[in-house]
XYZ file of C-alpha atoms in Angstrom:
402
model
C 221.525 55.772 237.847
C 218.525 55.597 240.172
C 219.466 56.058 243.810
C 218.650 53.512 246.501
C 217.786 56.330 248.843
C 214.136 57.196 249.133
C 213.661 60.876 248.392
C 212.148 63.092 251.044
C 212.172 66.701 252.245
C 214.878 66.889 254.872
C 214.351 69.392 257.621
C 217.594 70.992 258.760
C 218.536 69.952 262.277
C 219.588 72.435 264.905
C 223.304 72.030 265.311
C 226.161 74.084 266.637
C 228.728 74.850 263.896
C 232.242 73.830 264.774
C 235.384 75.761 263.985
C 236.373 75.243 260.376
C 239.463 73.101 259.778
C 241.372 73.299 256.469
C 241.139 70.139 254.467
C 243.549 69.066 251.721
C 242.296 69.370 248.160
C 242.996 65.659 247.821
C 240.612 64.892 250.689
C 237.111 64.361 249.318
C 235.306 63.389 252.506
C 232.311 65.385 253.735
C 233.921 67.408 256.579
C 231.117 68.399 258.970
C 231.224 71.585 260.984
C 228.267 70.572 263.101
C 227.895 68.187 266.001
C 226.690 64.637 265.360
C 222.859 64.682 265.174
C 221.765 61.685 267.237
C 221.991 62.864 270.797
C 220.289 66.157 269.826
C 217.415 64.258 268.217
C 217.298 61.887 271.154
C 216.793 64.808 273.529
C 214.064 66.224 271.320
C 212.258 62.890 271.165
C 212.416 62.443 274.933
C 211.012 65.935 275.375
C 208.145 65.230 272.963
C 207.548 61.621 274.109
C 208.842 61.072 277.687
C 207.457 57.533 277.652
C 210.051 56.516 275.063
C 212.525 55.681 277.826
C 210.308 52.763 278.845
C 211.430 50.999 275.639
C 215.007 50.741 276.935
C 216.374 47.575 278.538
C 217.282 43.943 277.762
C 215.236 41.740 275.434
C 214.922 38.108 276.757
C 214.164 36.787 273.257
C 217.715 37.590 272.108
C 219.317 34.666 273.946
C 216.915 32.163 272.454
C 217.585 33.469 268.954
C 221.312 33.161 269.543
C 221.013 29.603 270.840
C 218.940 28.640 267.793
C 221.349 30.137 265.235
C 224.416 28.682 266.975
C 222.707 25.252 266.924
C 221.813 25.695 263.251
C 225.382 26.562 262.252
C 226.856 23.728 264.261
C 224.360 21.272 262.698
C 225.227 22.492 259.170
C 228.953 22.362 259.849
C 228.789 18.778 261.110
C 226.438 17.719 258.247
C 229.001 18.975 255.737
C 231.991 17.186 257.304
C 232.197 14.680 254.425
C 231.339 17.182 251.667
C 234.101 18.426 249.359
C 235.035 22.007 250.145
C 235.289 22.886 246.452
C 231.824 21.605 245.637
C 228.670 23.542 244.742
C 226.595 22.151 247.639
C 229.267 23.256 250.119
C 229.440 26.779 248.685
C 225.695 27.229 248.369
C 225.115 26.080 251.903
C 227.791 28.486 253.151
C 226.375 31.362 251.151
C 222.637 30.871 251.628
C 222.496 29.470 255.179
C 225.926 30.015 256.669
C 226.513 33.617 255.642
C 222.999 34.631 256.663
C 223.359 32.862 260.020
C 226.797 34.361 260.752
C 225.635 37.842 259.770
C 222.827 37.261 262.248
C 225.428 36.384 264.877
C 227.556 39.431 264.011
C 224.507 41.530 264.750
C 223.596 39.515 267.831
C 227.021 40.445 269.206
C 226.277 44.034 268.202
C 223.053 43.850 270.210
C 224.803 42.211 273.151
C 227.511 44.896 273.098
C 224.820 47.303 274.320
C 223.993 44.946 277.216
C 220.614 44.066 275.693
C 220.524 40.283 276.174
C 220.825 40.184 279.978
C 220.619 42.707 282.777
C 224.102 41.813 283.994
C 226.896 43.399 281.938
C 229.181 40.455 282.776
C 226.587 37.972 281.520
C 226.337 39.912 278.228
C 230.086 39.782 277.726
C 230.279 36.056 278.372
C 227.254 35.385 276.141
C 228.892 37.350 273.352
C 231.811 34.903 273.478
C 229.313 32.039 273.085
C 227.616 33.782 270.139
C 231.087 34.173 268.587
C 231.809 30.421 268.395
C 230.269 29.671 264.946
C 232.095 32.690 263.484
C 235.272 30.642 263.719
C 237.616 33.481 264.746
C 237.630 35.444 268.053
C 235.918 38.778 267.554
C 233.370 39.638 270.242
C 235.787 41.040 272.837
C 237.432 43.434 270.414
C 233.987 44.624 269.283
C 233.004 45.602 272.809
C 235.358 45.074 275.789
C 234.520 45.101 279.466
C 235.521 47.832 281.839
C 238.894 47.149 283.478
C 238.927 46.110 287.074
C 239.885 48.600 289.767
C 242.338 48.092 292.597
C 242.223 49.816 295.951
C 245.023 52.144 296.984
C 245.538 54.160 300.122
C 245.890 57.904 299.734
C 247.746 59.910 302.349
C 247.307 61.822 304.538
C 243.759 60.791 305.501
C 244.449 57.126 304.776
C 241.208 56.584 302.927
C 241.094 53.946 300.237
C 240.064 54.802 296.731
C 239.714 52.795 293.557
C 242.359 53.321 290.939
C 241.366 52.085 287.509
C 243.837 50.211 285.374
C 244.781 51.482 281.953
C 241.728 52.391 279.833
C 240.467 50.075 277.165
C 238.949 51.043 273.827
C 235.592 49.437 272.926
C 235.432 50.026 269.205
C 231.688 49.919 268.743
C 230.693 52.116 271.661
C 233.289 54.629 270.549
C 231.582 54.584 267.127
C 228.397 55.680 268.880
C 229.916 58.282 271.161
C 232.347 59.688 268.525
C 230.366 59.159 265.302
C 232.418 60.399 262.368
C 235.286 61.652 264.503
C 238.482 61.220 262.536
C 240.943 58.937 264.310
C 238.357 57.526 266.704
C 235.456 56.112 264.716
C 236.871 52.956 263.178
C 233.807 52.519 261.000
C 235.202 55.317 258.820
C 237.375 54.403 255.817
C 240.830 55.893 255.939
C 241.996 58.344 253.299
C 244.391 55.646 252.019
C 241.506 53.230 251.437
C 239.439 55.886 249.722
C 242.320 56.965 247.465
C 243.387 53.493 246.291
C 239.890 52.075 245.951
C 238.399 55.028 244.138
C 237.386 53.084 240.989
C 234.878 50.498 239.877
C 237.301 47.630 240.462
C 238.458 49.156 243.730
C 234.927 49.465 245.079
C 234.133 45.947 243.903
C 237.213 44.736 245.774
C 236.118 46.611 248.898
C 232.613 45.135 248.795
C 233.986 41.629 248.261
C 236.502 41.816 251.123
C 234.855 44.436 253.338
C 234.785 42.047 256.326
C 238.587 42.119 256.278
C 238.621 45.926 256.161
C 236.368 46.087 259.211
C 238.565 43.563 261.024
C 241.941 45.146 260.207
C 241.125 48.868 260.090
C 240.673 49.309 263.872
C 244.207 48.112 264.525
C 245.506 50.789 262.157
C 243.431 53.611 263.662
C 244.324 52.889 267.293
C 245.629 49.838 269.113
C 243.466 47.748 271.398
C 245.264 46.479 274.501
C 244.591 42.869 275.486
C 242.254 42.290 278.410
C 241.236 39.207 280.369
C 238.073 39.110 278.258
C 240.151 39.138 275.051
C 242.201 36.217 276.313
C 239.048 34.333 277.326
C 237.494 35.004 273.926
C 240.621 33.690 272.149
C 240.935 30.641 274.391
C 237.260 29.717 274.102
C 237.364 30.058 270.297
C 240.569 28.036 269.921
C 239.149 25.278 272.151
C 235.887 25.190 270.194
C 237.766 25.074 266.865
C 240.098 22.362 268.161
C 237.245 20.170 269.366
C 235.394 20.633 266.093
C 238.395 19.631 263.994
C 239.435 16.679 266.162
C 235.922 15.231 266.530
C 234.824 15.812 262.936
C 237.414 17.159 260.492
C 238.742 20.515 259.290
C 235.823 20.797 256.871
C 233.259 22.044 259.443
C 235.685 24.775 260.545
C 236.291 25.779 256.934
C 232.514 26.021 256.511
C 232.191 28.337 259.506
C 235.029 30.624 258.474
C 233.800 30.707 254.848
C 230.329 31.596 256.146
C 231.830 34.520 258.094
C 233.727 35.745 255.019
C 230.644 35.532 252.777
C 228.556 37.268 255.414
C 230.704 40.351 254.951
C 231.130 40.025 251.199
C 228.742 40.240 248.223
C 225.759 39.086 250.243
C 222.368 40.902 250.496
C 222.593 41.207 254.287
C 226.100 42.691 254.028
C 224.562 45.722 252.346
C 223.847 47.152 255.777
C 227.593 47.882 256.305
C 227.481 50.395 253.435
C 223.867 51.554 253.801
C 224.197 52.726 257.396
C 226.533 55.725 256.989
C 227.644 56.208 253.360
C 226.083 59.281 251.744
C 224.007 58.381 248.655
C 221.812 61.454 248.746
C 221.995 63.365 245.438
C 221.531 66.835 247.010
C 224.358 66.153 249.448
C 226.609 64.890 246.666
C 225.820 67.894 244.498
C 226.750 70.279 247.313
C 230.052 68.572 248.034
C 232.901 71.046 248.033
C 230.651 74.111 248.198
C 230.540 76.595 251.043
C 229.524 75.036 254.293
C 226.138 75.779 255.882
C 224.628 75.087 259.258
C 222.402 72.326 257.774
C 224.336 69.099 258.187
C 224.724 66.432 255.518
C 222.645 63.397 256.582
C 225.089 60.795 257.819
C 222.969 57.894 259.097
C 220.410 56.077 257.005
C 217.737 53.542 257.916
C 216.308 50.630 255.921
C 212.803 49.309 256.646
C 212.734 46.227 254.379
C 212.231 42.516 255.091
C 215.923 41.660 255.696
C 215.519 43.292 259.133
C 213.827 40.079 260.184
C 217.204 38.270 259.805
C 219.414 41.031 261.210
C 217.998 42.201 264.547
C 216.383 45.233 262.937
C 219.774 46.784 262.314
C 218.219 48.566 259.351
C 216.463 50.906 261.772
C 219.816 52.601 262.147
C 218.779 56.183 262.863
C 216.549 54.851 265.594
C 219.386 52.699 266.964
C 221.864 55.583 267.056
C 219.320 57.822 268.735
C 218.549 55.196 271.408
C 221.324 52.565 271.645
C 219.736 51.089 274.787
C 216.516 50.192 272.960
C 216.628 46.518 271.911
C 215.915 45.280 268.426
C 212.371 44.090 269.146
C 211.321 47.614 270.275
C 212.966 49.669 267.534
C 209.797 49.528 265.366
C 207.827 50.795 268.356
C 210.330 53.628 268.732
C 209.909 54.481 265.056
C 206.094 54.575 265.346
C 206.151 56.546 268.586
C 208.440 59.266 267.182
C 207.402 58.977 263.546
C 207.393 62.713 263.048
C 211.169 62.694 263.682
C 211.906 59.883 261.219
C 209.339 60.218 258.416
C 211.285 62.860 256.496
C 214.768 61.378 256.919
C 216.234 59.757 253.769
C 216.281 55.953 253.926
C 217.290 53.017 251.762
C 214.841 50.708 250.061
C 217.163 47.780 249.231
C 220.481 46.573 250.671
C 221.201 44.657 247.473
C 220.713 47.832 245.427
C 222.977 49.677 247.845
C 225.867 47.354 246.990
C 225.147 47.569 243.270
C 224.955 51.345 243.261
C 228.032 51.697 245.466
C 230.117 49.730 242.958
C 228.704 51.120 239.695
C 227.788 54.739 240.477
C 230.752 57.006 239.791
C 229.407 59.599 242.237
C 229.407 57.205 245.183
C 232.405 55.680 246.840
C 234.531 55.481 249.970
C 234.908 59.247 250.027
C 231.154 59.579 250.682
C 231.347 59.581 254.461
C 230.870 62.424 256.914
C 233.922 63.182 259.057
C 234.450 65.694 261.836
C 237.252 66.648 264.166
C 237.294 65.465 267.751
C 235.136 68.280 269.086
C 232.291 67.103 266.872
C 231.356 64.379 269.340
C 230.167 66.931 271.931
C 226.474 67.708 271.927
C 225.089 70.477 274.125
C 228.503 70.753 275.810
C 228.087 67.371 277.569
C 228.057 64.421 275.211
C 226.769 60.880 275.563
C 226.345 59.317 278.974
C 227.593 55.761 279.357
C 224.189 54.412 280.396
C 222.737 55.759 277.165
C 225.141 53.629 275.141
C 224.603 50.367 277.023
C 221.680 49.398 279.227
C 222.446 48.682 282.898
C 226.065 49.830 282.690
C 227.032 51.068 286.141
C 229.677 53.735 286.213
C 231.812 54.712 283.280
C 232.962 52.552 280.424
C 236.685 53.173 280.322
C 238.105 53.593 276.887
C 234.904 54.804 275.202
C 236.336 57.921 273.565
């Protein structure tokens, strides 16, 4: 079967091999013995093109896009209030308009999680709750939580006050960046249980149909997220919005919004990005699976440069995003052009729809096709990611980013 990955000559990246860890013969993941590649490439790009850092920072256009999509979804939901839920017009509207719009809002929240809508981190967190409203269920706070507040305590014997942070929180998405592929921390990784039970055509079809539920439930199984004030605000705001929508119209608009969210993460062209970003489709990598390890890492992040980026905040430029998380969506194409020599030879996808098709039908591709590493794999150059590199304008640390 023809691969959705564009073929290219891949130059081995300089990476420090990690200590080998025995893996069970039943474990078919790609276990990497090198550090994650993105911060290393980031440093190389900055060295070659120092002006690249000028691309970082908030994008004012984001808030207007969010307002427009929220208004569109609310208008569609209200317009369908007298339409039968089990009718073709209802489903087609939810699939064509609603799913596309809510996928756009998922990725708006992704963008906002890096503090790229406003300069103020607090404003970004509150705006993410607003962007969450048409999704129907509270989600934004769990995707990216705020740092916990500090309280002052007095330390003897000098009597000076110092800030003592409360218990650390765990922002799932920023941990995905800082600990890419790290087993037990990166909740984007499928668990061995998922890969084992869904390792068939029907299993992969089930995963693609219900993948939004896997992404929602998996983090709670990998590690627990303690409730914060922002979580409670997110839940309260969403419940109030849903209540007002149901009482002023009917339950039908809310059903439309929730169905749109489900379809956005199901068999929908834009949902292909979930699989395309980090699943390994490369034939050379698949052929070498299980052979002796080398210092050349298996590619683990893949970009897509097609037209659906226009609807999804350029999330297809995923290598570029992981290299520079503080560069907003509107400037990712400029980043690609500026550092084209670093991206031209990386494998990339040509179609998100074909990604879903191939994932389901190709026997050589499945949930096992992810790169995993032990905890030490997150360290690059002995230091690791700085918090300001993960989210623009973040002052101080981001507690809980592991």
